[in-house]
Each structure stands twice: as C-alpha cells, then as structure tokens.
Coordinates of N, CA and C and ligand atoms in Angstrom, one line a residue:
X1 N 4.7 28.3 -10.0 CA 4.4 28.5 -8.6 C 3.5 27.4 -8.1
X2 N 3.9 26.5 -7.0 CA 3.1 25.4 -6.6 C 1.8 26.1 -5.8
X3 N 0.7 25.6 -5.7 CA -0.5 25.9 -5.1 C -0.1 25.2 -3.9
X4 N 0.7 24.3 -3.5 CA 1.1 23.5 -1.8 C 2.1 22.9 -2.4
X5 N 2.6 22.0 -1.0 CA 3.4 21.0 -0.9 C 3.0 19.7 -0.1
X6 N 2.6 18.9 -0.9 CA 2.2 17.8 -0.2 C 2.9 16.6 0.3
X7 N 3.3 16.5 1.6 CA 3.8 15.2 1.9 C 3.3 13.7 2.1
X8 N 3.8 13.1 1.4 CA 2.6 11.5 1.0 C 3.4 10.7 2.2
X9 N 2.8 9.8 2.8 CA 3.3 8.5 3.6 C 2.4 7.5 2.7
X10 N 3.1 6.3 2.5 CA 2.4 5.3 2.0 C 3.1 4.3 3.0
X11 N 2.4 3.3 3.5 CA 2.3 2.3 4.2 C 2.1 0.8 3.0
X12 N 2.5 -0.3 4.1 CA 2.5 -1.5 3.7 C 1.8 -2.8 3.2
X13 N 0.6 -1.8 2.6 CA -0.6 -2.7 1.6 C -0.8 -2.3 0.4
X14 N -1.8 -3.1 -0.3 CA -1.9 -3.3 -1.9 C -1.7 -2.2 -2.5
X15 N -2.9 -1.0 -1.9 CA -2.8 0.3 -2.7 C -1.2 1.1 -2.8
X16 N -0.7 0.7 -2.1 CA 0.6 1.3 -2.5 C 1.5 1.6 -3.6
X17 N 1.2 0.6 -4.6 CA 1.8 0.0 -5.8 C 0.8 1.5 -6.6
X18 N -0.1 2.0 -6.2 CA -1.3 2.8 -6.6 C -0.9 4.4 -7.1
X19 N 0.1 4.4 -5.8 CA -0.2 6.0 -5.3 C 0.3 7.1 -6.5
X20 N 1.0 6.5 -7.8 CA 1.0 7.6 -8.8 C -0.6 8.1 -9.4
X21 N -1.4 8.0 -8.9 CA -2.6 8.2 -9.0 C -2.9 9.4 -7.7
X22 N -2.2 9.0 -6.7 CA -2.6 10.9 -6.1 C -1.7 11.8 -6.4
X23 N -0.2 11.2 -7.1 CA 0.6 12.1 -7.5 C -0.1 13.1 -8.9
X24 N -0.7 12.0 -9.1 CA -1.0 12.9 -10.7 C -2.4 14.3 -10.3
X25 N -3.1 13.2 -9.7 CA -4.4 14.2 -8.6 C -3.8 15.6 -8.5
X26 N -2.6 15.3 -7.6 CA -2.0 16.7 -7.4 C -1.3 17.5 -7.7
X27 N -0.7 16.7 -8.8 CA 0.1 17.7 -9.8 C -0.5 18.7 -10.9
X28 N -2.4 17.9 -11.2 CA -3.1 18.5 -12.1 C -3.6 19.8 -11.5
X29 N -3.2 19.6 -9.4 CA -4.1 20.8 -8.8 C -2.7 21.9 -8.4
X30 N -1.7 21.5 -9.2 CA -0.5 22.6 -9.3 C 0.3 22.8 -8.0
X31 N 0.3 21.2 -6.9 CA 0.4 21.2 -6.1 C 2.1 20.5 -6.2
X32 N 3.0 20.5 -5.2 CA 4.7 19.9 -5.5 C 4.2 18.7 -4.3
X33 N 5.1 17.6 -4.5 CA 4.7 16.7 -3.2 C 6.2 15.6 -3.1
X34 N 6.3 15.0 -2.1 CA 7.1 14.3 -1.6 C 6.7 12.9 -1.2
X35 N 7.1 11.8 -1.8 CA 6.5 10.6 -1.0 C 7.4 9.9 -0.2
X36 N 7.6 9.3 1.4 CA 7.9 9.0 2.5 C 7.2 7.8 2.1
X37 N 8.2 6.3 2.1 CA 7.8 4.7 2.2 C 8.2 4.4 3.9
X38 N 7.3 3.6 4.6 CA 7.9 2.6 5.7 C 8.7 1.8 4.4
X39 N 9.5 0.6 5.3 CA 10.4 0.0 5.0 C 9.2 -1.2 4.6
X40 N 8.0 -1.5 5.2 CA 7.3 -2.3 4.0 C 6.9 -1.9 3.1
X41 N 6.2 -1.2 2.9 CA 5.9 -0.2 1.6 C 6.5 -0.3 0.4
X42 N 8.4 -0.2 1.1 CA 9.1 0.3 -0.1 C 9.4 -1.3 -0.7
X43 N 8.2 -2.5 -0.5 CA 8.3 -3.5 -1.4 C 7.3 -3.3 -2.5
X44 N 6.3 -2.5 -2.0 CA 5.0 -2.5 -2.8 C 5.4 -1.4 -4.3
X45 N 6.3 -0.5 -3.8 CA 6.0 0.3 -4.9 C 7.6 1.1 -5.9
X46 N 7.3 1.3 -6.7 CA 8.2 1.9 -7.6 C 9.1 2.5 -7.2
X47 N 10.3 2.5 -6.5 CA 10.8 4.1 -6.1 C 11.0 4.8 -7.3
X48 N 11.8 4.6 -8.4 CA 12.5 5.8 -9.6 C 11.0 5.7 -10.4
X49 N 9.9 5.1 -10.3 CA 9.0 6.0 -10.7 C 8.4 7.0 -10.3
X50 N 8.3 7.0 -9.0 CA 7.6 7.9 -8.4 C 8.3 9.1 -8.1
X51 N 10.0 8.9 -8.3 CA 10.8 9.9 -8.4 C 10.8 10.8 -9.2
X52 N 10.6 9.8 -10.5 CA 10.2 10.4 -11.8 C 8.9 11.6 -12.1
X53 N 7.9 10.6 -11.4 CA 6.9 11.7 -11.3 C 7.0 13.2 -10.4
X54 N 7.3 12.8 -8.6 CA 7.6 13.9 -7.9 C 8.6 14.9 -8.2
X55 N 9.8 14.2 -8.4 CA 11.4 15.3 -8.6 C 11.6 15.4 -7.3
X56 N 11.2 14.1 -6.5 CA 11.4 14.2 -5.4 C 12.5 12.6 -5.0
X57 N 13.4 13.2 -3.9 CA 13.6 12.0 -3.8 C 12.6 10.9 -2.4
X58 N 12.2 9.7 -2.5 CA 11.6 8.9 -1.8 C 12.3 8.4 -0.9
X59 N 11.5 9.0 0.6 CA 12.1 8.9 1.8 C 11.8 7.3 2.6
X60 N 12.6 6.5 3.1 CA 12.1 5.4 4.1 C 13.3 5.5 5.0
X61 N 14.2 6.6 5.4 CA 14.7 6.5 6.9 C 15.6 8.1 6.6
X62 N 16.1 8.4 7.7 CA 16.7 9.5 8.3 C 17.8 9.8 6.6
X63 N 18.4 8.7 5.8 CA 18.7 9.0 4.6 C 18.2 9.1 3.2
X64 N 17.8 9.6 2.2 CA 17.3 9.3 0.8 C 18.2 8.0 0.4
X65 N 17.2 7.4 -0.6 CA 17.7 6.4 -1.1 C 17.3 6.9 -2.6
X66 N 16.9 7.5 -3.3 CA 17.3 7.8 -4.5 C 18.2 8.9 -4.1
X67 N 17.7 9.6 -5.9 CA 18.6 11.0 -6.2 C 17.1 11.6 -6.8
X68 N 17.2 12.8 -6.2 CA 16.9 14.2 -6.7 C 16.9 15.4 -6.1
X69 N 16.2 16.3 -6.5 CA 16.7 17.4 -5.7 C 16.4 17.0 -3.8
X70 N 16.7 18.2 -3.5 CA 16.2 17.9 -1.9 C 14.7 18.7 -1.4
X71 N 14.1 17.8 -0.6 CA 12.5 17.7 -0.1 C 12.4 19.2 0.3
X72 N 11.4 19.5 -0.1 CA 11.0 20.9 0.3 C 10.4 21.1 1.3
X73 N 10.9 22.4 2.1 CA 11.2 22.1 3.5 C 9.6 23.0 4.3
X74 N 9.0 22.9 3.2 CA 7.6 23.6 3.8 C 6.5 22.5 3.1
X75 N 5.8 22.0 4.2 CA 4.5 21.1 3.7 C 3.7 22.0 3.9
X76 N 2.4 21.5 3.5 CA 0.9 22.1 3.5 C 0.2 21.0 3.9
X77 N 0.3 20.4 3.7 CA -0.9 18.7 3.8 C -0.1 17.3 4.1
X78 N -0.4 16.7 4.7 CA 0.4 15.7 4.6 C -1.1 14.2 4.4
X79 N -0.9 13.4 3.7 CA -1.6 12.3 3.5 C -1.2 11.1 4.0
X80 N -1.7 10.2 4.9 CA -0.7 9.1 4.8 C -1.5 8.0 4.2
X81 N -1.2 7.4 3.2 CA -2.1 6.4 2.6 C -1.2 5.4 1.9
X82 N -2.1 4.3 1.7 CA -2.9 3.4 2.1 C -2.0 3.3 3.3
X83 N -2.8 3.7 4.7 CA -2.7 3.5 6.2 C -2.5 1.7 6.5
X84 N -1.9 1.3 7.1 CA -2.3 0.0 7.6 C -2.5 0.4 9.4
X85 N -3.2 -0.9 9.2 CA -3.8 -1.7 10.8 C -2.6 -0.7 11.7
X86 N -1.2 -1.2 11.4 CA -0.2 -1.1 12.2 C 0.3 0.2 12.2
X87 N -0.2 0.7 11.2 CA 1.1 2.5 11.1 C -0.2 3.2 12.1
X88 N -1.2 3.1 11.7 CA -2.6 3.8 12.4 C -2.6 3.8 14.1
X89 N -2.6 2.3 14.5 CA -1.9 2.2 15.9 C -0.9 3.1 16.5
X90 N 0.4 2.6 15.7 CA 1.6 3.5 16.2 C 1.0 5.1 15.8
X91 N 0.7 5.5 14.8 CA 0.4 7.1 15.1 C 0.4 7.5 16.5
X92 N -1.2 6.8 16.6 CA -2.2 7.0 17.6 C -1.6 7.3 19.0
X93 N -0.8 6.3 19.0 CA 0.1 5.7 20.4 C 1.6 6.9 20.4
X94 N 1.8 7.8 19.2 CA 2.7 8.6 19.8 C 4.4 8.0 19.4
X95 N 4.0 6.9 18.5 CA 5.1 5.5 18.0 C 5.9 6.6 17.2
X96 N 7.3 6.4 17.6 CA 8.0 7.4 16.6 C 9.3 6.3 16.0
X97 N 9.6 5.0 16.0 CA 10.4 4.3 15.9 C 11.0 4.3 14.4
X98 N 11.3 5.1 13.7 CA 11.3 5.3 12.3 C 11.2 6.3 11.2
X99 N 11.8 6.8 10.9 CA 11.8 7.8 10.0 C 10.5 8.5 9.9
X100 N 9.2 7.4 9.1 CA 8.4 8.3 8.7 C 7.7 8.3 9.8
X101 N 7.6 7.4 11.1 CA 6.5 7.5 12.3 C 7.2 8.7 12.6
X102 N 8.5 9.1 12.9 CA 8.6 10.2 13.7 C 8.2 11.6 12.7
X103 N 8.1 11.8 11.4 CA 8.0 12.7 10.6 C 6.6 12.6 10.8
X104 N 5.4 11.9 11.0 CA 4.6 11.9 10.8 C 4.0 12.7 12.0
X105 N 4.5 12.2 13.5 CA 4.3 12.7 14.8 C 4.9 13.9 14.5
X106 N 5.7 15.0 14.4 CA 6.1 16.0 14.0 C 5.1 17.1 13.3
X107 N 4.8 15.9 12.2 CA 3.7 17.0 11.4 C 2.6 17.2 11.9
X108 N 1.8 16.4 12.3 CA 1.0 16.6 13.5 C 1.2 17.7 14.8
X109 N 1.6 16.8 15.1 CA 2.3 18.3 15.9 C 2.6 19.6 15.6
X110 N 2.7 19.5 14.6 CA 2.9 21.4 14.0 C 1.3 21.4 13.4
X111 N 0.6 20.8 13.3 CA -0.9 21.1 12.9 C -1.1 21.2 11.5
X112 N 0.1 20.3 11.1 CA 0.0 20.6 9.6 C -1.3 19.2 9.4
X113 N -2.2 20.0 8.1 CA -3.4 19.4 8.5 C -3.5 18.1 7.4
X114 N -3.6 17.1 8.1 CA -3.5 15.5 7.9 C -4.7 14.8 7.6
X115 N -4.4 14.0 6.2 CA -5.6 12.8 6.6 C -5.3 11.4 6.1
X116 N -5.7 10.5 6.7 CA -5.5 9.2 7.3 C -6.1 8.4 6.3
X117 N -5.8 7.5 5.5 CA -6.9 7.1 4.6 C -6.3 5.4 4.8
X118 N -7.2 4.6 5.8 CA -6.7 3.3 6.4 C -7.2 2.2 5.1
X119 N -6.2 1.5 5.1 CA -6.8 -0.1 4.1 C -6.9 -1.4 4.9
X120 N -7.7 -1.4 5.8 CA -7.5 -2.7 6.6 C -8.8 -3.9 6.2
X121 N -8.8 -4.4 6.6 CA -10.2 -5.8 6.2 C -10.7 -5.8 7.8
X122 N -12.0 -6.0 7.8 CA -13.0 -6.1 8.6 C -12.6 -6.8 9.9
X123 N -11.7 -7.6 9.7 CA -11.5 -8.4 10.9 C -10.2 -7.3 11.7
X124 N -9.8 -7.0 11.2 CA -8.6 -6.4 11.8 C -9.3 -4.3 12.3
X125 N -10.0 -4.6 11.3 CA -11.2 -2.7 11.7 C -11.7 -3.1 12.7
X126 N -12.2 -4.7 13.4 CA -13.2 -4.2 14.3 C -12.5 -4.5 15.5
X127 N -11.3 -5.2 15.7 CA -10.1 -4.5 16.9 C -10.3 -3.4 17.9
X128 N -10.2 -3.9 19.3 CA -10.4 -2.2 19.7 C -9.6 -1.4 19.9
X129 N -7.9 -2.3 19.4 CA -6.8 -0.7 19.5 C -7.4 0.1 18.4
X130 N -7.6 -0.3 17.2 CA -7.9 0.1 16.2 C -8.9 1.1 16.3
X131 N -9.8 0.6 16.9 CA -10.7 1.5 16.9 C -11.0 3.1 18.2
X132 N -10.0 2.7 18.7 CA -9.2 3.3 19.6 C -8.8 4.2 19.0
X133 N -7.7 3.9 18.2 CA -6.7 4.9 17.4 C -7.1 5.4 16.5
X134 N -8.3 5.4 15.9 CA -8.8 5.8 14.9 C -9.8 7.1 15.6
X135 N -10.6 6.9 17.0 CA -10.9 7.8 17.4 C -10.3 8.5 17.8
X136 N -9.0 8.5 18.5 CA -8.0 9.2 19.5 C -7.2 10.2 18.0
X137 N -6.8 9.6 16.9 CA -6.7 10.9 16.1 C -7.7 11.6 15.7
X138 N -9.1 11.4 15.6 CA -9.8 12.0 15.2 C -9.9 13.4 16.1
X139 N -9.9 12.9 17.6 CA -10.0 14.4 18.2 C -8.6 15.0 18.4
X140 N -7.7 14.6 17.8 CA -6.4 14.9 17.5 C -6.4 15.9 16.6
X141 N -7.8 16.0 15.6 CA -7.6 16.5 14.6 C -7.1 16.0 13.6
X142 N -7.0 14.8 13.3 CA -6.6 14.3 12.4 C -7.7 13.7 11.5
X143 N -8.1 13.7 10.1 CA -9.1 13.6 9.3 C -9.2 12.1 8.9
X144 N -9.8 11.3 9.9 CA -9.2 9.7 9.0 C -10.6 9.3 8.2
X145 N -10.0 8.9 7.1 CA -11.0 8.8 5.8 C -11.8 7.2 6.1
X146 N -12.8 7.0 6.8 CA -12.9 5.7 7.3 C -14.8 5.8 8.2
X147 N -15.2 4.9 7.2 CA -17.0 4.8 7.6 C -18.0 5.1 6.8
X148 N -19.2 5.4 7.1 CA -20.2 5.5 6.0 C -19.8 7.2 5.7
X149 N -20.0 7.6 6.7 CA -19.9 9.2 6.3 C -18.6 9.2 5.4
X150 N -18.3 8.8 5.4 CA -16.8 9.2 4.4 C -16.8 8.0 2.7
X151 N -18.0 7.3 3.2 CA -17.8 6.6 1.8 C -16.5 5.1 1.8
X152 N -16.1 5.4 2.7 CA -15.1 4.3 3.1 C -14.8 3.6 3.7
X153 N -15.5 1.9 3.9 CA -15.5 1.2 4.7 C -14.7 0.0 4.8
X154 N -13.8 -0.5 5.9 CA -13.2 -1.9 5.9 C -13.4 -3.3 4.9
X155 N -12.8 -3.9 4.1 CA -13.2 -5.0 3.3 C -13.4 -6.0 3.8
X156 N -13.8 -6.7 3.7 CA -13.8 -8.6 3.8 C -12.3 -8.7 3.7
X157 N -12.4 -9.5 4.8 CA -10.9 -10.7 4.9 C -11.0 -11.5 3.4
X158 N -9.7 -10.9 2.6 CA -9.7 -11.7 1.2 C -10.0 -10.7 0.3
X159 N -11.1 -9.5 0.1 CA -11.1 -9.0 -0.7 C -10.9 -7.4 -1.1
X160 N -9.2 -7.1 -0.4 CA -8.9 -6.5 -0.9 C -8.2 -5.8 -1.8
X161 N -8.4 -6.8 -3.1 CA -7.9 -6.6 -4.6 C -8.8 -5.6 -5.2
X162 N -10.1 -5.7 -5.2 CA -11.2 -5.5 -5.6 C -11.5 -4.0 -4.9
X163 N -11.4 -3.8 -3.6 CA -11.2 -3.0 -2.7 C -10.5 -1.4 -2.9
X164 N -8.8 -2.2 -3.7 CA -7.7 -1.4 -3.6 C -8.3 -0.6 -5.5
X165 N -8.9 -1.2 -5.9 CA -9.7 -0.4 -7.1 C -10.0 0.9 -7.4
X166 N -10.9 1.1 -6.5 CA -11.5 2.1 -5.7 C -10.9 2.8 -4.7
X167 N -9.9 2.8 -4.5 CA -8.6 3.4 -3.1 C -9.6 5.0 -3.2
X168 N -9.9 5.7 -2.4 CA -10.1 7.2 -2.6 C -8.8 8.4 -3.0
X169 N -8.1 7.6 -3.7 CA -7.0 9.0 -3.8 C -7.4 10.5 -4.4
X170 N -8.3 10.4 -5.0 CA -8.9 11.8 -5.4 C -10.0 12.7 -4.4
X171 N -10.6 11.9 -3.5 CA -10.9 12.5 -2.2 C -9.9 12.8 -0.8
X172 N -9.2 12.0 -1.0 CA -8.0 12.3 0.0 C -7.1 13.6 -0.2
X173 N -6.7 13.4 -1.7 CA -6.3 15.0 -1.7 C -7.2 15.9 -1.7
X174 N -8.4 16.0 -2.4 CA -9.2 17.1 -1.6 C -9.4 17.4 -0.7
X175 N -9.5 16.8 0.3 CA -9.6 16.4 1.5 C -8.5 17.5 2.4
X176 N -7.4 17.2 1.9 CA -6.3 17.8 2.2 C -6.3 19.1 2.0
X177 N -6.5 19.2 0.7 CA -6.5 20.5 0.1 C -6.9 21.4 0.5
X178 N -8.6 21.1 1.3 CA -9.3 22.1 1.9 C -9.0 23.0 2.8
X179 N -8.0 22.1 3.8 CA -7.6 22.5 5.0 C -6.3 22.9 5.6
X180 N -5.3 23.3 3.8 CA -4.2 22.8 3.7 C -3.7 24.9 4.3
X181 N -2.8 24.5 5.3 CA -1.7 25.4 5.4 C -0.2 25.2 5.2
X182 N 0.4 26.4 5.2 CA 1.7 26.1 5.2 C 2.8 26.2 6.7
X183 N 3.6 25.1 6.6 CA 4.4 24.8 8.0 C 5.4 24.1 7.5
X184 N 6.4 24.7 8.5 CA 7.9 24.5 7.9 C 8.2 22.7 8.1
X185 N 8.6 21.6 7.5 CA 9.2 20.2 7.4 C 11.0 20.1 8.0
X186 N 11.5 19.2 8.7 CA 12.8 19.4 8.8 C 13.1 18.6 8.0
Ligands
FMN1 C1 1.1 -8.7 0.4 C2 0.8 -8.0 1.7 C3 -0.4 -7.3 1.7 C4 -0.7 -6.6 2.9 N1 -1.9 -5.9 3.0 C5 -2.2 -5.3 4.1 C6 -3.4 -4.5 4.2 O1 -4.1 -4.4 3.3 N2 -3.6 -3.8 5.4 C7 -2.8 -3.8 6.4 O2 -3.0 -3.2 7.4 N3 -1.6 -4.6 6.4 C8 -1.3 -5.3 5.3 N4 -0.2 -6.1 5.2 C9 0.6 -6.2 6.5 C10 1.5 -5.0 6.6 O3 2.4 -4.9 5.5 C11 2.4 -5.2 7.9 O4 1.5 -5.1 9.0 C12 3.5 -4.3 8.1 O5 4.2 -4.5 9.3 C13 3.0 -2.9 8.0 O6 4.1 -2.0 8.1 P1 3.9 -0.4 8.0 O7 2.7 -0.1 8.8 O8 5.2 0.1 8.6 O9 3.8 -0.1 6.5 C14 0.1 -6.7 4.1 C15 1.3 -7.4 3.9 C16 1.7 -8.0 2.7 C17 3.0 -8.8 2.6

C-alpha cells in the first residue's frame, strides 16, 4: 500500500541527470511516483532507468515514450525539479504549451499541493520576470524552495556543478509530503 503518489517534473538543467535520488527518497517513504521530462530534460537524464526505478512510464508529451504500466491516475504531491529560469516563468504566466506545462497548470489548479525547487545562477534569479513568477506562485500557493529561509539560494554564473551537489531533493520531498493530498491526475 503506497503512502502517496508523487508526480516529478524535471526540467532542463544539470540536476536532472540527479533525480533518482528523490526517487529513492520516496520510495524509502513508501511513496509510488511518476516522472514527467520537458523535451530538454529528456537530454539530461536516463529514461529506462528511471523507469526501472518508478514502474512508471516517463512522460515528455501527450504520448509515453517508454513501456510500463500506466501512470496512476491519483497524485498527492507533485514536485517540479530542477526548475529552470524558463519552466518557472511559463508556470507563472499560465504557459501551457506542452505536455508537462499543461499537466503542471492542471495540478495546480486542482490544489494538488506543489513545490518548485528552481536551479538558476544569479544572473538570471535576479531578472524581474523571475522574480515576478516566483512571487506570483508563491501566493498561488505554490511552495517554491528558493532564499535564505529555505536554505536555497541562486549560484554564480559558472558554478553550477558544485551547486547541483547539494540539489535539495530530500527536502523537497518532505516538503511535499507534509502537505500532500490526494486528487485525481488525467
Ligand atoms: C548543459 C545545459 C545546462 C543548462 N543549465 C541550466 C540551468 O542550470 N538552469 C536553467 O534555468 N537553464 C539551464 N539550461 C537552459 C535550459 O535547458 C533552457 O532554457 C531550456 O529551454 C529549458 O527548457 P525547459 O524549461 O522546458 O526544461 C541549460 C542548458 C544546457 C544545454
């Protein structure tokens, strides 16, 4: 019996190549999850491993591109990580041009309760769409993992190798966890 269902978005920076590290986070918390690639993403990271890990198949448009069973149609939590500059924007802005922007506006919208965990460098954080859209989900309700209070702040232009080390994926699904209900996924 799963304790949730967590839906992952991973976006198109370093940590991506990462994210079986919140798969395993949540599978130790007896949690079932799904991971959702943008179409840059899906250069960063493994699909048939992370298939391997989930039993899920990995979503980047309106079709599966692996094989497994089919996505379970109740989320609890949804994560989108490692956020970029660009997916954070489009949230913000209501951007649904794509599989996971529109799945992501959806989940939101049902209140399924979300959190944001952005990887951008300093020069591109201190932007003011950015910083725009980072407040505008916040009173959205959306939890974005981002500042001193959160322990998680923008890198230097250049050193986000060093950066992506340290990714918070074991706070992020907590994070989740806390606040996690359940709401039906299409
Ligand atoms: C090697 C590489 C590393 C990147 N790292 C980042 C990053 O750390 N943060 C970021 O916001 N964009 C980064 N980008 C740029 C994004 O991939 C690009 O803006 C892309 O359009 C994002 O698409 P997505 O938001 O749909 O995933 C990187 C691109 C490449 C090729």
């Amino acid at each position: 019996m799963s304790d949730g269902h967590l839906q992952i978005v991973v976006c198109g920076a370093g940590p991506a190549s990462d994210v079986a590290r919140l798969i395993v986070v949540a599978r130790e918390a007896s949690w079932t999850m799904a991971v959702t690639a943008t179409a840059s993403a899906a250069n960063f990271i493994d699909i048939p491993a992370i298939e391997r890990l989930t039993g899920n198949p990995v979503r980047t448009s309106y079709q599966t591109v692996g094989r497994g069973r089919r996505v379970p149609t109740w989320v609890d939590a949804l994560i989108i990580a490692p956020a970029t500059y660009n997916t954070v924007n489009k949230i913000a802005l209501g951007i649904a041009d794509s599989y996971p922007l529109t799945s992501i506006a959806e989940l939101i919208g049902r209140n399924v309760p979300t959190v944001v965990v952005p990887f951008v460098n300093a020069a591109l954080a201190a932007r003011a769409p950015f910083q725009h859209a980072v407040a505008t989900l916040r009173q959205e309700g959306v939890r974005v993992l981002l500042g001193p209070d959160d322990g998680w702040e923008p890198h230097p232009p250049g050193g986000g190798a060093e950066r992506q080390a340290v990714f918070p994926w074991a706070t992020a699904f907590r994070t989740a966890a806390q606040t996690a209900h359940r709401s039906v996924d299409q």
